[in-house]
Short mmCIF file of C-alpha atoms (C1' of nucleotides) in Angstrom, two decimals:
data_model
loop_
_atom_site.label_atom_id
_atom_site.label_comp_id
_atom_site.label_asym_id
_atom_site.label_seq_id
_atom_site.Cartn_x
_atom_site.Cartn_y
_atom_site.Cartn_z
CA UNK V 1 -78.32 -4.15 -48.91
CA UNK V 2 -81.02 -1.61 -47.93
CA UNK V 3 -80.32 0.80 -45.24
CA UNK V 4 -83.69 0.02 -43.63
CA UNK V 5 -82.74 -3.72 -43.56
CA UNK V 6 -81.91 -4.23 -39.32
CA UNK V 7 -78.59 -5.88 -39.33
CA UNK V 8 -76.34 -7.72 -36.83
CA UNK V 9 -73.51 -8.96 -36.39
CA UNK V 10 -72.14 -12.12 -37.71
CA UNK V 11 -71.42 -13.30 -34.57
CA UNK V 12 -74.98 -12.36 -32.68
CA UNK V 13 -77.85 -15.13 -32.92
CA UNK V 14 -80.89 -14.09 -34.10
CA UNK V 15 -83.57 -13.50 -31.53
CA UNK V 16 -85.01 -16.59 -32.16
CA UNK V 17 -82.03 -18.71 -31.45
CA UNK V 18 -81.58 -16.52 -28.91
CA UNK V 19 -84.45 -17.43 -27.39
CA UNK V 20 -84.00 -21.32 -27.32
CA UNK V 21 -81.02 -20.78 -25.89
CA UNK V 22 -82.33 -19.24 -23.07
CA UNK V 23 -85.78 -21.64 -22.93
CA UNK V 24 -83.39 -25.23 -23.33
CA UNK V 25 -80.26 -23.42 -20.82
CA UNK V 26 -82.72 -22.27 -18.01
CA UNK V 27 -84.65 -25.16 -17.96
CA UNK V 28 -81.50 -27.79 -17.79
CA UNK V 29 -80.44 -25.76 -15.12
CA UNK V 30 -83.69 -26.07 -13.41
CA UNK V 31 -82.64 -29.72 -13.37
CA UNK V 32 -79.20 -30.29 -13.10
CA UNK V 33 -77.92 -27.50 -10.51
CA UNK V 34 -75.43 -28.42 -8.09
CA UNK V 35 -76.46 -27.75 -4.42
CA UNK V 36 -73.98 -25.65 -3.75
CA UNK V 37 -73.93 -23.61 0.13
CA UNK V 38 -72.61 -20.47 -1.49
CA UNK V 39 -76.10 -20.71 -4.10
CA UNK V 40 -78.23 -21.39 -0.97
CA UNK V 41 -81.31 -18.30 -0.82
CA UNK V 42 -80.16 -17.76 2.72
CA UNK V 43 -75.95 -17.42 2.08
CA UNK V 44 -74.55 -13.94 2.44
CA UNK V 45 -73.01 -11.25 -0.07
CA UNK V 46 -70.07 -12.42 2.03
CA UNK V 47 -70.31 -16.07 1.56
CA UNK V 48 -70.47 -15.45 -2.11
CA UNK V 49 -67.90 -13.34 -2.36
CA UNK V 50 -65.62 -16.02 -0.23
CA UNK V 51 -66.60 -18.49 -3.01
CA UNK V 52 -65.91 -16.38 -6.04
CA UNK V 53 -62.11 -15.61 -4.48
CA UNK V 54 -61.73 -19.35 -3.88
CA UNK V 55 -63.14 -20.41 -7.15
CA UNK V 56 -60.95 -18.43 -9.32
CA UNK V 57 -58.75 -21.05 -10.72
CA UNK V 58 -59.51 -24.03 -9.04
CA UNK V 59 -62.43 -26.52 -8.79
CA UNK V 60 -65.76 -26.37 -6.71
CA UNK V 61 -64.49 -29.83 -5.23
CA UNK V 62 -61.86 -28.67 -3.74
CA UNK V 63 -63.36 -25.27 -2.54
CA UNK V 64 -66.19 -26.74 -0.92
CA UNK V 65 -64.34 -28.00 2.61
CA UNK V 66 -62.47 -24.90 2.96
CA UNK V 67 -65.67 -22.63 2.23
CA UNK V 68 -67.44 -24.23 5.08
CA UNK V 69 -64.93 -24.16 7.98
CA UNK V 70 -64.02 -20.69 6.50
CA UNK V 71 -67.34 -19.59 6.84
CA UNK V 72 -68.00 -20.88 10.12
CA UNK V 73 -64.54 -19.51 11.58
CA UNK V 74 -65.06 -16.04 9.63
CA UNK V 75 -69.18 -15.20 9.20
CA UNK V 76 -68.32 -11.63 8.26
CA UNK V 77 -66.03 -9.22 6.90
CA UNK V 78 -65.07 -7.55 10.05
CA UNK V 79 -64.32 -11.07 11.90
CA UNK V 80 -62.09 -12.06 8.85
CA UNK V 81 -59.98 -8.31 8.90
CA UNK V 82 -59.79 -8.44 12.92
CA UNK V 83 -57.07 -11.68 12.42
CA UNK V 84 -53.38 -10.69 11.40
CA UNK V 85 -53.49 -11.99 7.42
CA UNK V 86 -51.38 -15.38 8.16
CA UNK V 87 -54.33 -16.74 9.68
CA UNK V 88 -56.21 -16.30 6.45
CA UNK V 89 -52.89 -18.16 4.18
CA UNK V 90 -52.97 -21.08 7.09
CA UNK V 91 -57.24 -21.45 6.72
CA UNK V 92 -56.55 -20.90 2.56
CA UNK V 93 -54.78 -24.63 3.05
CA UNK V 94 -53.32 -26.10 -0.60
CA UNK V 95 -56.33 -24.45 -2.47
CA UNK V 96 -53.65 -22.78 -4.07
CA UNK V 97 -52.73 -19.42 -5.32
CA UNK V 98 -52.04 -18.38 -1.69
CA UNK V 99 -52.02 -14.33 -2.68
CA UNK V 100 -55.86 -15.01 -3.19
CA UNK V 101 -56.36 -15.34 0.69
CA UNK V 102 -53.53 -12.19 1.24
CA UNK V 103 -56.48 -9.80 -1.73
CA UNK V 104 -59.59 -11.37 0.71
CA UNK V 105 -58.00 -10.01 3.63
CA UNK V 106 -57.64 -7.39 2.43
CA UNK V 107 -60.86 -6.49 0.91
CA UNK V 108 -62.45 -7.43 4.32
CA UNK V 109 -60.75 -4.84 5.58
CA UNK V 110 -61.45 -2.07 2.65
CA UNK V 111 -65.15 -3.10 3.32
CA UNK V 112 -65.24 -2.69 6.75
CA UNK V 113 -63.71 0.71 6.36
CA UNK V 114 -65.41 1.81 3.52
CA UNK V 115 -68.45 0.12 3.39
CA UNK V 116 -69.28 -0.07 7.64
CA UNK V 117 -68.71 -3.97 6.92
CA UNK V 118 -71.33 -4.95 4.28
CA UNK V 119 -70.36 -6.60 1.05
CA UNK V 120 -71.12 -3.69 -1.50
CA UNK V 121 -73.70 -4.25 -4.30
CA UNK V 122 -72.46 -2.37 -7.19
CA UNK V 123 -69.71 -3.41 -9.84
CA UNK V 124 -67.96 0.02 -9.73
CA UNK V 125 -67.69 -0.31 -5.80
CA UNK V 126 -66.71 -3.97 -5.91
CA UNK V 127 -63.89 -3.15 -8.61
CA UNK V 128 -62.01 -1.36 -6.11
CA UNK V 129 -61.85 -3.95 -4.01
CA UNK V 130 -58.08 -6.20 -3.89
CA UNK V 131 -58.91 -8.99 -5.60
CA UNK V 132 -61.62 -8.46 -7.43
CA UNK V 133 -61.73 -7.97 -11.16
CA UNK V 134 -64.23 -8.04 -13.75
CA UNK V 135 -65.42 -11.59 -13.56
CA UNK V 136 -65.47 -11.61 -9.96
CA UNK V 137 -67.06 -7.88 -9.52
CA UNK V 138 -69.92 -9.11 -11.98
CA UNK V 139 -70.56 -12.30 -10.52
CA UNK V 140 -71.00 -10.92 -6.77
CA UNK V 141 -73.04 -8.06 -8.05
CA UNK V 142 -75.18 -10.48 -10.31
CA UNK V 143 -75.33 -13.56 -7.68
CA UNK V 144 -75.57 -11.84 -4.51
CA UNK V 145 -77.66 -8.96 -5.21
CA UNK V 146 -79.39 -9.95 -8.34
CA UNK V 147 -77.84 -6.90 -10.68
CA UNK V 148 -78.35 -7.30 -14.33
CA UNK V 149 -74.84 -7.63 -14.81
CA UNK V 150 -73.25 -9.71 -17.68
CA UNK V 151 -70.99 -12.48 -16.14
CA UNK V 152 -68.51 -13.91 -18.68
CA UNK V 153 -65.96 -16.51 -17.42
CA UNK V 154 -64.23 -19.71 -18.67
CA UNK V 155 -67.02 -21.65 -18.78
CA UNK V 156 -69.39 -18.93 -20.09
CA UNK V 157 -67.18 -18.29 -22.84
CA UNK V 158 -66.69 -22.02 -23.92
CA UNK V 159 -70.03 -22.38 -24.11
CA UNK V 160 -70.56 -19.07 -26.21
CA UNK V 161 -67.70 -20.14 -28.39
CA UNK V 162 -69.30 -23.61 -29.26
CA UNK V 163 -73.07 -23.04 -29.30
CA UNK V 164 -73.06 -19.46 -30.94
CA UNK V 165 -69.64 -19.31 -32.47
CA UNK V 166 -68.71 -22.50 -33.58
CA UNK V 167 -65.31 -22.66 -32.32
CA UNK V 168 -63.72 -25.35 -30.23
CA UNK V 169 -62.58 -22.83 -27.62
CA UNK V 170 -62.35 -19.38 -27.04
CA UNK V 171 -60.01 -17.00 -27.44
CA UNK V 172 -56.49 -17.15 -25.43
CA UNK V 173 -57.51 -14.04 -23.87
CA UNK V 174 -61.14 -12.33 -23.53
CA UNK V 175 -61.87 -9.92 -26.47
CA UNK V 176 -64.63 -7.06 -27.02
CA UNK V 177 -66.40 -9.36 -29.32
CA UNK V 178 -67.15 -11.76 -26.24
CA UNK V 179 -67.84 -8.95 -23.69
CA UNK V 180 -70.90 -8.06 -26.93
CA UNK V 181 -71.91 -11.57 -27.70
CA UNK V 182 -72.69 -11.67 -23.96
CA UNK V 183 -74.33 -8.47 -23.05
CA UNK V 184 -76.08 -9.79 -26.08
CA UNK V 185 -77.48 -12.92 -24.98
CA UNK V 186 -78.79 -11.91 -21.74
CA UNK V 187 -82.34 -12.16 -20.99
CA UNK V 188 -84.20 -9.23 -19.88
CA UNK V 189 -85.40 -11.02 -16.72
CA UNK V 190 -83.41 -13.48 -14.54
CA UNK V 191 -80.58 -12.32 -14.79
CA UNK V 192 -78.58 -14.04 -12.08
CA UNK V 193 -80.10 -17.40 -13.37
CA UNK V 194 -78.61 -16.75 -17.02
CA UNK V 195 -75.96 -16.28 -15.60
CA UNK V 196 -75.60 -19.22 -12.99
CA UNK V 197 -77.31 -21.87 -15.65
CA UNK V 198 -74.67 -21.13 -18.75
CA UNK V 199 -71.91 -21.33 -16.41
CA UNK V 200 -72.91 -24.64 -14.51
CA UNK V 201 -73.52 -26.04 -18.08
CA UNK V 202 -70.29 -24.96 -18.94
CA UNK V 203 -69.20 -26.93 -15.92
CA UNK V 204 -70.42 -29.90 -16.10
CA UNK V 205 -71.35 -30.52 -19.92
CA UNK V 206 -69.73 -28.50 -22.50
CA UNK V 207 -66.74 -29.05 -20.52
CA UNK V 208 -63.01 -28.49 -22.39
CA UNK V 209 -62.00 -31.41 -22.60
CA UNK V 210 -64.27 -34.85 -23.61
CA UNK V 211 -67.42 -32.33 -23.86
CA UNK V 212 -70.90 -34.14 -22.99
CA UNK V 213 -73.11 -33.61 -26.19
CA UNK V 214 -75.23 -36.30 -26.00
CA UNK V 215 -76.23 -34.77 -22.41
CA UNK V 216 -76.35 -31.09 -24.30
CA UNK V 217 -79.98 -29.14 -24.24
CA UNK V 218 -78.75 -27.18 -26.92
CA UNK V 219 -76.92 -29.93 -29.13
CA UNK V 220 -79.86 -29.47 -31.60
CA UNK V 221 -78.79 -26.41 -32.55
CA UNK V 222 -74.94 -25.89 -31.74
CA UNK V 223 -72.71 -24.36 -34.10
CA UNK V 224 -70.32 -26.20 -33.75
CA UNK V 225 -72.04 -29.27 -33.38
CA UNK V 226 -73.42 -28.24 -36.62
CA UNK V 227 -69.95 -27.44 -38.22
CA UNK V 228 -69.04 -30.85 -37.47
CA UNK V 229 -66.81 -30.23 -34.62
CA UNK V 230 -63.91 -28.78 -35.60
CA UNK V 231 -60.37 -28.61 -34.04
CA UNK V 232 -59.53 -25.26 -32.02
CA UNK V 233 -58.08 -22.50 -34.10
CA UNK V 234 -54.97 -22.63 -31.64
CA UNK V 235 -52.66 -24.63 -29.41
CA UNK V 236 -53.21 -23.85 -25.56
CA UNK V 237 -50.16 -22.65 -23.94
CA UNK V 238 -49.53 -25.22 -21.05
CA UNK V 239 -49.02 -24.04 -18.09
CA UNK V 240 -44.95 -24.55 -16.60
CA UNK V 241 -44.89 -26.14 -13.46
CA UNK V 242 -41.65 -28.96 -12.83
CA UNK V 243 -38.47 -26.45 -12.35
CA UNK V 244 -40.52 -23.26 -11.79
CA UNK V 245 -40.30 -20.31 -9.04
CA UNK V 246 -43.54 -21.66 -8.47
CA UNK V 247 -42.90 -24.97 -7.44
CA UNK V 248 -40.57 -23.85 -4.87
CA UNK V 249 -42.36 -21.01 -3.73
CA UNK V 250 -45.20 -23.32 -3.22
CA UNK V 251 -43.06 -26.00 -1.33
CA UNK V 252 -41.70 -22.85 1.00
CA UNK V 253 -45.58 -22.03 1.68
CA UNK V 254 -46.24 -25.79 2.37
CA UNK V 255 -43.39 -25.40 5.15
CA UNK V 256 -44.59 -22.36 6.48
CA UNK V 257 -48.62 -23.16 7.19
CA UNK V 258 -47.39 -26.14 8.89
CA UNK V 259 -45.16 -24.70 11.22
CA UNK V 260 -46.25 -23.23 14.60
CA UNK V 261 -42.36 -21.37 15.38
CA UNK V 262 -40.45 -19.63 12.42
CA UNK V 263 -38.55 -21.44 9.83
CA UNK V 264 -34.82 -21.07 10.09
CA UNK V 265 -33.93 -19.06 6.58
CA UNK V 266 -31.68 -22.08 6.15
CA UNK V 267 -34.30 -24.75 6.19
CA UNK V 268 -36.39 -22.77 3.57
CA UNK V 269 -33.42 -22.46 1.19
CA UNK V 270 -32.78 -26.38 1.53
CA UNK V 271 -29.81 -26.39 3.06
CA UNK V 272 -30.81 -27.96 5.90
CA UNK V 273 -32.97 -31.08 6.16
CA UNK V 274 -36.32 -30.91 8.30
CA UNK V 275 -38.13 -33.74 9.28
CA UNK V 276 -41.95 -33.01 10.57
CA UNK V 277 -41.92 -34.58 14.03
CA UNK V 278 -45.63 -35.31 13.60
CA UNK V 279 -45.32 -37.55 9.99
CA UNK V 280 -41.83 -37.76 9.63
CA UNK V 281 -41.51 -36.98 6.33
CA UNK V 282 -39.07 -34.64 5.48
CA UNK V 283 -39.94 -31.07 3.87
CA UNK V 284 -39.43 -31.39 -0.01
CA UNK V 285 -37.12 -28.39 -0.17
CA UNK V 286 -34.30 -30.39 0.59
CA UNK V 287 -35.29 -32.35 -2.48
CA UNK V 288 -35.71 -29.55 -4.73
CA UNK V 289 -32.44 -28.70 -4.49
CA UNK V 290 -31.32 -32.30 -5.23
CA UNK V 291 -33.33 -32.25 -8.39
CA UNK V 292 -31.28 -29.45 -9.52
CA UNK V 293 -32.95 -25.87 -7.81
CA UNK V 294 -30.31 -23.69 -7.97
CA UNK V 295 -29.61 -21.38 -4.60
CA UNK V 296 -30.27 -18.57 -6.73
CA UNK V 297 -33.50 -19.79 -7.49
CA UNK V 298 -33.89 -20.28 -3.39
CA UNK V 299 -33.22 -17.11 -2.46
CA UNK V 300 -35.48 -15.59 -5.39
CA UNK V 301 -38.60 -17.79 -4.33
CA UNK V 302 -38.50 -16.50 -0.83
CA UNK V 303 -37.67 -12.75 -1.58
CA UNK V 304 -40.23 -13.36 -3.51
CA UNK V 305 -42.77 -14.45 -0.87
CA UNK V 306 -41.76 -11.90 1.29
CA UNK V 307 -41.79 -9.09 -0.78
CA UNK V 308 -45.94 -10.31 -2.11
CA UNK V 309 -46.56 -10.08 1.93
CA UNK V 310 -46.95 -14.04 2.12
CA UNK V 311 -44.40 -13.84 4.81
CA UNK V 312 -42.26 -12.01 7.00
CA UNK V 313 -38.76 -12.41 8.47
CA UNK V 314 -38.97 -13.15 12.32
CA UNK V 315 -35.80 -13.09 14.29
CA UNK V 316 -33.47 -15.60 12.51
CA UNK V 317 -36.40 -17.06 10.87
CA UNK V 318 -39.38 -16.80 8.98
CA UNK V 319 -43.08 -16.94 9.05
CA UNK V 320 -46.65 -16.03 8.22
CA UNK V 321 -47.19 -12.79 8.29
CA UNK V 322 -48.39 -12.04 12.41
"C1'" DC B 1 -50.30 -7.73 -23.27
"C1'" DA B 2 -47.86 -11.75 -22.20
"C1'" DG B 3 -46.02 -13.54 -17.99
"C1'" DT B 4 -46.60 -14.85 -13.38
"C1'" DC B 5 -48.80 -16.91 -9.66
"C1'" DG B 6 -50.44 -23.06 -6.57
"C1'" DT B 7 -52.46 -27.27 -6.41
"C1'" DG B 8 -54.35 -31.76 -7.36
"C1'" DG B 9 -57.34 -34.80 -10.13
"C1'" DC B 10 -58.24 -36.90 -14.29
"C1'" DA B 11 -58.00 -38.36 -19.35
"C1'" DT J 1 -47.37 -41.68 -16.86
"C1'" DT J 2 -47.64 -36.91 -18.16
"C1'" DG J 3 -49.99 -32.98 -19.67
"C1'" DC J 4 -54.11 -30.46 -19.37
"C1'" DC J 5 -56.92 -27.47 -16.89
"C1'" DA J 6 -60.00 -25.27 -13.10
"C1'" DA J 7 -66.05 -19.51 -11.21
"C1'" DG J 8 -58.89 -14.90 -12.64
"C1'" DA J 9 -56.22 -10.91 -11.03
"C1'" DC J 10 -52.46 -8.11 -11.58
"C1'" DT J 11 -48.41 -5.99 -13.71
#
DNA sequence: CAGTCGTGGCA
DNA sequence: TTGCCAAGACT
């Protein structure tokens, strides 16, 4: 081939295909955006920044509730970091992942002494932050300050993987190739829209499992589509959960938001039955010892929890950290 | 880098 | 019914 000839990588559209993309994505997205409060013109670096630490692993439906009294109990950093961080676990609920709530704590607090108690703007600054990694640095400094940062999540990379690609799903973990076919598909202009519109699509049509084609505004010219929809390259790992530390840590943190006095140690490790005076239904870690948790596995769930800062001893008991 | 870390809805 | 999976971060 002759040097002069531009060449690209396999794996990067041409511009023209490039440009459909972005024509067909922006203008289904024009269309079919959720109205979501944390996408509302008038919410806060904070607000988004609450939504992107809820969000990570677990669905908008679910987030939604908890944003809003969240929001309306904690408007800033500085309110948030001025509460002992077992208020945050109890507000955080059964979103899951309770550590999440333990990192925004604690970011409030690194802004409000770092950054006199404004959100910062920049990827670099928001890296430092507990909590926040790439995805989540990128999407506050795209979203809430319109930086021409390249977002790439779950959804972006699905959708990358299928329309560009021609893969069924992307890679178990994020490679260099993705972080390129990205920064390579972003427009020069709107920015936080790319971003926001290849995500949502990722979302709600080219979704992993039972993908909407026929609903697609880039089925025309999907590569995998094209290739005849092939079979992913790999078998997802499923994710553990019947038998697991975290089933019982989760059960111990159920326990604990609940509870207005500290938890005897004993009631925690299941040897002791507690029945909730309010429901009456008794606390399933006397159950997960009957279905075969060892007390090893007991005492390792809450060391655990304590030593992560998701608790602390109190007296004879235990509780969220005061 | 592979493992760990919650929770609930849906196919 | 059971397994998959959801706007990841951290070690």
């Amino acid at each position: 081939m002759p040097n002069h000839m531009i060449t690209r990588a396999k794996s990067v559209p041409a511009p023209s295909q490039t440009r459909y993309l972005h024509e067909q994505i922006t203008s289904w997205f024009a269309d079919n955006a959720r109205e979501l409060p944390w996408r509302a013109p008038r919410c806060s670096p904070w607000g988004i920044m609450v939504s992107e630490f809820m969000l990570q692993q677990t669905p908008v439906v679910r987030v939604l509730p908890v944003w809003e009294q969240w929001m309306q109990r904690w408007p800033t950093p500085a309110a948030l970091a001025a509460e002992p961080s077992g208020e945050a676990l109890r507000a955080w609920g059964r979103l899951g992942y309770p550590r999440r709530a333990l990192r925004l704590h604690s970011a409030a607090a690194a802004i409000v002494g770092r950054h006199g108690g404004q959100v910062p703007g920049t990827r670099e600054e928001l890296l430092q932050l507990p909590g926040v990694g790439t995805y989540t640095a990128a999407a506050i400094a795209s979203f809430a300050f319109e930086r021409p940062e390249t977002v790439v999540d779950t959804n972006i990379r699905r959708v990358h993987a299928r329309a560009v690609t021609g893969h069924a799903l992307p890679a178990p973990s994020l490679t260099s190739a993705e972080m390129k076919l990205a920064a390579a598909l972003m427009p020069r202009q709107e920015t936080k829209a790319w971003n926001a519109a290849v995500m949502e699509l990722g979302a709600l049509v080219c979704t992993a499992r039972s993908p909407k084609c026929g609903a697609c505004p880039v089925r025309e010219r999907c590569a995998w589509v094209a290739a005849g929809q092939p079979e992913p390259h790999y078998v997802p790992k499923g994710q553990a959960w019947a038998g697991t530390d975290r089933q019982v840590r989760g059960a111990m943190m159920a326990v604990l938001r609940e509870a207005e006095t500290p938890v005897l140690r004993e009631v925690l490790l299941g040897t002791v039955d507690l029945v909730d005076h309010g429901t009456g239904h008794a606390v399933p870690l006397t159950k997960l010892r009957s279905l075969g948790a060892s007390d090893e596995q007991l005492a390792r769930s809450l060391d655990g929890l304590l030593a992560d800062g998701l608790a602390e001893t109190a007296g004879s008991g235990v509780r969220l950290p005061n």
